[in-house]
Short mmCIF file of C-alpha atoms in Angstrom, two decimals:
data_model
loop_
_atom_site.label_atom_id
_atom_site.label_comp_id
_atom_site.label_asym_id
_atom_site.label_seq_id
_atom_site.Cartn_x
_atom_site.Cartn_y
_atom_site.Cartn_z
CA MET A 5 110.79 142.43 91.51
CA LYS A 6 114.07 144.03 92.54
CA ARG A 7 113.83 146.52 95.37
CA GLY A 8 115.41 149.33 93.33
CA LYS A 9 112.88 148.98 90.50
CA TYR A 10 110.02 148.82 93.02
CA THR A 11 111.24 152.04 94.68
CA ILE A 12 111.47 153.82 91.32
CA LEU A 13 107.92 152.79 90.37
CA VAL A 14 106.47 153.88 93.72
CA PHE A 15 108.31 157.20 93.43
CA ALA A 16 106.97 157.73 89.89
CA ILE A 17 103.39 156.97 90.94
CA THR A 18 103.71 159.31 93.93
CA ILE A 19 104.94 162.09 91.64
CA SER A 20 101.97 161.46 89.33
CA ILE A 21 99.62 161.92 92.30
CA LEU A 22 101.20 165.27 93.13
CA VAL A 23 101.08 166.38 89.48
CA PHE A 24 97.43 165.41 89.00
CA LEU A 25 96.53 167.00 92.35
CA LEU A 26 98.14 170.25 91.24
CA LEU A 27 96.44 170.12 87.82
CA ASN A 28 93.09 169.57 89.55
CA LEU A 29 93.66 172.86 91.37
CA LEU A 30 94.93 174.79 88.35
CA LEU A 31 92.59 173.68 85.57
CA GLY A 32 88.86 174.00 85.11
CA SER A 33 86.30 176.36 83.64
CA VAL A 34 88.35 179.15 85.28
CA ALA A 35 92.13 178.91 84.84
CA ILE A 36 93.99 180.02 87.98
CA PRO A 37 97.76 180.71 87.90
CA PHE A 38 100.09 178.52 89.95
CA ARG A 39 101.34 181.50 91.97
CA ALA A 40 97.78 182.38 92.98
CA VAL A 41 96.99 178.77 93.92
CA TRP A 42 100.14 178.57 96.07
CA ASN A 43 99.32 181.89 97.72
CA ILE A 44 95.76 180.77 98.51
CA LEU A 45 96.87 177.41 99.95
CA THR A 46 99.50 179.05 102.17
CA GLY A 47 97.01 181.57 103.57
CA GLY A 48 98.22 184.60 101.66
CA GLU A 49 96.05 187.55 100.71
CA GLY A 50 95.60 189.77 97.70
CA ASP A 51 94.00 187.24 95.31
CA PRO A 52 90.40 187.65 94.09
CA VAL A 53 87.78 186.30 96.48
CA ALA A 54 86.27 184.30 93.62
CA TRP A 55 89.56 182.44 93.13
CA GLN A 56 89.80 181.70 96.85
CA ASN A 57 86.28 180.27 96.88
CA ILE A 58 86.96 178.16 93.79
CA ILE A 59 90.13 176.65 95.28
CA LEU A 60 89.14 176.23 98.93
CA LYS A 61 85.44 175.41 98.56
CA SER A 62 85.38 173.48 95.29
CA ARG A 63 88.59 172.22 93.72
CA LEU A 64 90.60 171.27 96.83
CA PRO A 65 87.76 169.31 98.53
CA GLN A 66 86.96 167.63 95.20
CA ALA A 67 90.59 166.64 94.59
CA LEU A 68 91.07 165.29 98.14
CA THR A 69 87.80 163.35 97.87
CA ALA A 70 88.91 161.81 94.56
CA LEU A 71 92.32 160.91 96.00
CA VAL A 72 90.92 159.17 99.08
CA ALA A 73 87.98 157.52 97.30
CA GLY A 74 90.23 156.13 94.56
CA ALA A 75 92.61 154.66 97.13
CA GLY A 76 89.79 153.07 99.13
CA LEU A 77 87.95 151.56 96.17
CA SER A 78 91.18 150.12 94.74
CA ILE A 79 92.06 148.40 98.01
CA SER A 80 88.50 147.07 98.26
CA GLY A 81 88.67 145.71 94.70
CA LEU A 82 92.01 143.99 95.37
CA GLN A 83 90.60 142.32 98.47
CA MET A 84 87.49 141.12 96.62
CA GLN A 85 89.48 139.71 93.69
CA THR A 86 91.77 137.85 96.09
CA ILE A 87 89.14 136.33 98.34
CA PHE A 88 86.93 135.21 95.45
CA ARG A 89 89.84 134.37 93.10
CA ASN A 90 87.89 136.11 90.36
CA PRO A 91 89.47 138.72 88.05
CA LEU A 92 86.07 140.34 87.46
CA ALA A 93 85.28 140.81 91.16
CA GLY A 94 85.08 144.40 92.34
CA PRO A 95 83.83 146.50 95.23
CA SER A 96 80.22 146.18 94.08
CA VAL A 97 80.27 142.43 93.48
CA LEU A 98 78.49 141.52 96.74
CA GLY A 99 75.61 143.94 96.21
CA ILE A 100 76.91 146.46 98.76
CA SER A 101 76.73 149.31 96.24
CA SER A 102 73.22 148.16 95.33
CA GLY A 103 72.30 148.31 99.02
CA ALA A 104 73.55 151.89 99.17
CA SER A 105 71.59 152.70 96.02
CA LEU A 106 68.47 151.18 97.57
CA GLY A 107 68.87 153.35 100.67
CA VAL A 108 69.20 156.47 98.53
CA ALA A 109 66.24 155.37 96.41
CA PHE A 110 64.02 155.30 99.50
CA VAL A 111 65.10 158.84 100.37
CA VAL A 112 64.91 160.31 96.88
CA LEU A 113 62.02 158.37 95.36
CA LEU A 114 59.80 157.37 98.28
CA SER A 115 60.02 160.37 100.62
CA GLY A 116 58.37 162.66 98.08
CA GLN A 117 55.47 160.26 97.68
CA LEU A 118 54.89 159.86 101.43
CA GLY A 119 55.64 163.34 102.76
CA GLY A 120 55.00 165.51 99.74
CA VAL A 121 58.54 166.91 99.72
CA ALA A 122 61.52 164.75 98.75
CA LEU A 123 64.48 164.98 101.12
CA SER A 124 66.76 165.31 98.11
CA ARG A 125 65.39 168.84 97.58
CA LEU A 126 66.16 170.08 101.10
CA GLY A 127 69.71 171.29 100.45
CA PHE A 128 72.25 170.41 103.14
CA ILE A 129 69.71 168.37 105.13
CA GLY A 130 68.94 166.39 101.99
CA GLU A 131 72.63 165.72 101.35
CA VAL A 132 73.09 164.46 104.92
CA ALA A 133 69.96 162.31 104.55
CA LEU A 134 71.34 160.81 101.32
CA SER A 135 74.66 159.96 102.98
CA ILE A 136 72.99 158.37 106.01
CA ALA A 137 70.57 156.40 103.83
CA ALA A 138 73.40 155.12 101.63
CA ILE A 139 75.47 154.04 104.65
CA VAL A 140 72.49 152.30 106.26
CA GLY A 141 71.62 150.50 103.01
CA ALA A 142 75.19 149.43 102.29
CA LEU A 143 75.93 148.27 105.85
CA SER A 144 72.62 146.36 105.99
CA VAL A 145 73.56 144.39 102.88
CA MET A 146 77.08 143.91 104.21
CA GLY A 147 75.63 142.53 107.44
CA LEU A 148 73.64 139.98 105.44
CA ILE A 149 76.76 139.01 103.49
CA VAL A 150 78.86 138.61 106.65
CA LEU A 151 76.09 136.51 108.19
CA ALA A 152 75.93 134.37 105.05
CA SER A 153 79.72 133.97 105.03
CA ARG A 154 79.49 132.28 108.44
CA LYS A 155 76.93 129.81 107.12
CA VAL A 156 78.31 129.16 103.62
CA ALA A 157 81.51 127.21 103.05
CA GLY A 158 82.42 128.15 99.48
CA SER A 159 83.37 131.58 98.15
CA VAL A 160 81.52 130.95 94.88
CA THR A 161 78.23 130.35 96.72
CA LEU A 162 78.77 133.53 98.72
CA LEU A 163 79.46 135.41 95.51
CA ILE A 164 76.20 134.16 94.00
CA ILE A 165 74.29 135.19 97.15
CA GLY A 166 75.77 138.69 96.86
CA VAL A 167 74.78 138.94 93.21
CA MET A 168 71.22 137.81 94.05
CA ILE A 169 70.96 140.44 96.80
CA GLY A 170 72.04 143.02 94.22
CA TYR A 171 69.31 141.85 91.83
CA ILE A 172 66.68 142.10 94.58
CA ALA A 173 67.81 145.63 95.50
CA ASN A 174 67.69 146.69 91.84
CA ALA A 175 64.21 145.19 91.49
CA VAL A 176 62.93 147.19 94.46
CA ILE A 177 64.55 150.33 93.01
CA GLY A 178 62.75 149.66 89.72
CA VAL A 179 59.40 149.47 91.53
CA LEU A 180 60.12 152.74 93.35
CA LYS A 181 61.00 154.42 90.05
CA PHE A 182 57.72 153.25 88.54
CA PHE A 183 55.70 155.04 91.22
CA SER A 184 57.87 158.17 91.37
CA VAL A 185 57.59 161.49 89.58
CA GLU A 186 60.00 162.46 86.83
CA GLU A 187 61.87 165.04 88.92
CA ASP A 188 62.71 162.54 91.67
CA ILE A 189 63.81 159.94 89.14
CA LYS A 190 66.13 162.51 87.53
CA ALA A 191 67.65 163.34 90.95
CA TYR A 192 68.26 159.65 91.63
CA VAL A 193 69.82 159.06 88.19
CA ILE A 194 72.20 162.00 88.71
CA TRP A 195 73.26 160.56 92.08
CA GLY A 196 73.89 157.21 90.40
CA LEU A 197 76.31 158.77 87.91
CA GLY A 198 78.81 159.35 90.72
CA SER A 199 80.61 162.55 91.61
CA PHE A 200 83.56 163.67 93.71
CA ALA A 201 82.02 167.15 93.98
CA ARG A 202 79.29 166.31 96.51
CA VAL A 203 81.66 166.28 99.48
CA SER A 204 82.62 169.71 100.82
CA GLY A 205 83.34 171.51 104.08
CA ASN A 206 82.79 169.49 107.24
CA GLN A 207 81.56 166.50 105.20
CA MET A 208 84.90 166.37 103.38
CA MET A 209 86.86 166.45 106.63
CA LEU A 210 84.72 163.67 108.10
CA PHE A 211 85.02 161.56 104.94
CA VAL A 212 88.82 161.95 104.74
CA THR A 213 89.19 161.23 108.47
CA ILE A 214 87.11 158.04 108.30
CA MET A 215 89.02 156.78 105.27
CA ALA A 216 92.36 157.75 106.84
CA VAL A 217 91.51 155.36 109.68
CA ILE A 218 90.07 152.47 107.64
CA ILE A 219 92.70 152.36 104.86
CA PRO A 220 95.69 151.82 107.21
CA LEU A 221 93.69 149.18 109.11
CA SER A 222 93.17 147.29 105.84
CA PHE A 223 96.94 146.75 105.66
CA LEU A 224 96.62 144.43 108.67
CA LEU A 225 94.98 141.94 106.28
CA ILE A 226 98.02 141.61 104.01
CA LYS A 227 99.24 138.37 105.59
CA PRO A 228 95.82 136.61 105.52
CA LEU A 229 95.36 137.69 101.89
CA ASN A 230 98.74 136.24 100.92
CA LEU A 231 97.85 132.97 102.66
CA LEU A 232 94.45 132.84 100.93
CA MET A 233 96.26 133.13 97.59
CA LEU A 234 97.83 129.72 98.30
CA GLY A 235 94.41 128.04 98.51
CA ASP A 236 92.23 127.15 101.46
CA GLY A 237 94.04 123.88 102.15
CA TYR A 238 97.52 125.41 102.39
CA ALA A 239 96.23 128.42 104.32
CA ARG A 240 94.49 126.17 106.86
CA ASN A 241 97.64 124.06 107.29
CA LEU A 242 99.60 127.25 107.97
CA GLY A 243 97.26 128.09 110.83
CA LEU A 244 94.84 130.52 109.17
CA ASN A 245 91.21 130.44 110.25
CA ILE A 246 89.60 130.60 106.81
CA ASN A 247 86.12 131.68 107.87
CA ARG A 248 87.37 134.35 110.24
CA ALA A 249 89.78 135.74 107.63
CA ARG A 250 87.06 135.79 105.01
CA VAL A 251 84.71 137.69 107.35
CA TRP A 252 87.40 140.28 108.14
CA VAL A 253 88.30 140.80 104.47
CA ILE A 254 84.66 141.11 103.38
CA THR A 255 83.96 143.51 106.27
CA CYS A 256 86.94 145.72 105.41
CA ALA A 257 86.16 145.79 101.68
CA GLY A 258 82.48 146.34 102.39
CA VAL A 259 83.04 149.26 104.77
CA LEU A 260 85.39 150.96 102.28
CA THR A 261 82.80 150.55 99.51
CA ALA A 262 79.93 151.67 101.73
CA ILE A 263 81.62 154.88 102.88
CA VAL A 264 82.78 155.88 99.38
CA THR A 265 79.37 155.12 97.86
CA ALA A 266 77.61 157.08 100.58
CA TYR A 267 79.62 160.23 99.92
CA CYS A 268 80.39 159.97 96.19
CA GLY A 269 77.73 157.70 94.75
CA PRO A 270 78.50 154.36 93.06
CA ILE A 271 81.92 154.83 91.40
CA ILE A 272 82.53 152.04 88.90
CA PHE A 273 85.61 150.46 87.34
CA LEU A 274 88.29 151.94 89.63
CA GLY A 275 88.12 149.03 92.05
CA LEU A 276 88.05 146.56 89.16
CA ALA A 277 90.75 148.04 86.96
CA VAL A 278 93.42 149.22 89.40
CA PRO A 279 94.37 145.80 90.89
CA HIS A 280 94.89 144.42 87.37
CA LEU A 281 96.95 147.46 86.44
CA CYS A 282 99.12 147.04 89.55
CA ARG A 283 99.73 143.34 88.86
CA ALA A 284 100.81 144.24 85.33
CA ILE A 285 103.10 147.07 86.47
CA PHE A 286 104.73 145.35 89.45
CA GLN A 287 104.51 141.78 88.07
CA THR A 288 103.71 140.18 91.41
CA SER A 289 100.82 138.75 93.40
CA ASP A 290 102.39 139.60 96.77
CA HIS A 291 99.97 141.81 98.70
CA ARG A 292 102.87 143.45 100.53
CA VAL A 293 103.48 145.11 97.16
CA LEU A 294 99.98 145.15 95.68
CA MET A 295 98.19 146.76 98.64
CA PRO A 296 100.24 149.99 98.77
CA ALA A 297 100.54 149.97 94.98
CA SER A 298 96.75 149.76 94.57
CA MET A 299 96.30 152.59 97.05
CA LEU A 300 98.69 154.87 95.16
CA VAL A 301 97.60 153.93 91.62
CA GLY A 302 93.93 154.21 92.62
CA ALA A 303 94.48 157.69 94.02
CA SER A 304 96.38 158.78 90.90
CA LEU A 305 93.80 157.33 88.49
CA ALA A 306 90.88 158.88 90.39
CA LEU A 307 92.56 162.30 90.23
CA LEU A 308 93.11 161.83 86.48
CA CYS A 309 89.45 160.87 85.93
CA ASN A 310 88.29 163.85 87.97
CA LEU A 311 90.58 166.12 85.94
CA ILE A 312 89.20 164.79 82.64
CA ALA A 313 85.62 165.22 83.91
CA ARG A 314 86.31 168.91 84.59
CA LEU A 315 88.36 169.76 81.51
CA PRO A 316 88.06 173.34 80.28
CA GLY A 317 85.50 173.65 77.53
CA PHE A 318 82.91 171.42 79.22
CA GLU A 319 79.89 173.11 80.74
CA GLY A 320 79.82 171.90 84.31
CA ALA A 321 81.42 168.48 84.65
CA LEU A 322 81.09 165.13 82.95
CA PRO A 323 79.74 162.22 85.04
CA VAL A 324 82.68 160.57 86.79
CA ASN A 325 81.39 157.09 85.98
CA SER A 326 81.52 157.85 82.27
CA VAL A 327 85.18 158.80 82.57
CA THR A 328 86.16 155.90 84.85
CA ALA A 329 84.50 153.45 82.44
CA LEU A 330 86.32 154.94 79.44
CA VAL A 331 89.63 154.74 81.29
CA GLY A 332 89.07 151.51 83.23
CA ALA A 333 87.50 149.25 80.60
CA PRO A 334 90.45 149.39 78.15
CA VAL A 335 92.86 148.80 81.06
CA VAL A 336 91.08 145.62 82.17
CA ALA A 337 90.66 144.39 78.58
CA SER A 338 94.32 145.00 77.66
CA VAL A 339 95.64 143.36 80.84
CA LEU A 340 93.48 140.27 80.40
CA PHE A 341 94.35 140.06 76.69
CA ARG A 342 98.08 140.34 77.45
CA LYS A 343 97.75 137.65 80.10
CA ARG A 344 95.98 135.39 77.59
CA LYS A 345 98.72 135.93 74.98
CA ARG A 346 101.42 135.13 77.55
CA ARG A 347 99.62 131.92 78.55
CA ASP A 348 99.23 130.87 74.91
CA ALA A 349 102.94 131.54 74.29
CA VAL A 350 103.90 129.35 77.25
CA GLU A 351 101.63 126.53 76.09
CA PHE A 352 103.09 126.76 72.57
#
């Protein structure tokens, strides 16, 4: 792609991020004028306290969470699709999201049975407990995957191991649900729907800070990812340590997925759809282009999904996963269908 066209596309996507970020602040069950939003963000006074609370304690943290989570999941999905050479690979393909779900299931479903009071009903303490449990569960599964990657030669075998770990985690969750009360099951199901609204205050600052460190570090893997695209044989001849590169990529993608899942719940389809969308837009497989493109497009798409979930007229907010699936599934299907038509045309 020519540099000028690339610059125009990046500029357009950046503008879309700013527009969707602004719309996330303006629109909702309560419409707030642009002048009031600007005054609140710049520290001015004179606006209703209710508006200030809505912007500073709800909409702004939610929008920043969506922006950062979308960027992280999209980078994670790109890394997974590259290392496994599988267009259907995503952040949850190795069972890391299932590990996070298992950790939360122990907190939400089992704690009430053992202690009489579920941690999920303890307000802020419960939210912290959920985040810690999700991180512990996700990182535990990721540790198993990294250990397996050192023992297993092929990526396909590793992929199958990850899927099996996911099945085991889901089976344990099913058993916990069977022995849990209806109220705890409902709390767990709501967590599983995903939401950018759970992160607020100090939690939001911590989440954004962690992701602001990990996302730039993921760009250090651009060269290994480009070499892996050539095939293991070529990459090894060019001096790449295949096993070490695979461990680093899986670790990076796994940490991004674990942190986002811990704070927002399992967010589906963004990590799967965005890399395909970026390849279609930029028409390249070069990760020097795809990595920043996935970060920007993922942030923009997450803000759009969050905006749709909070459209005026809805009571409360729609589950984010319902919106991401409605947006992401047609994107993946259309990209794959277009790719199939192009291949058939070349063969003809």
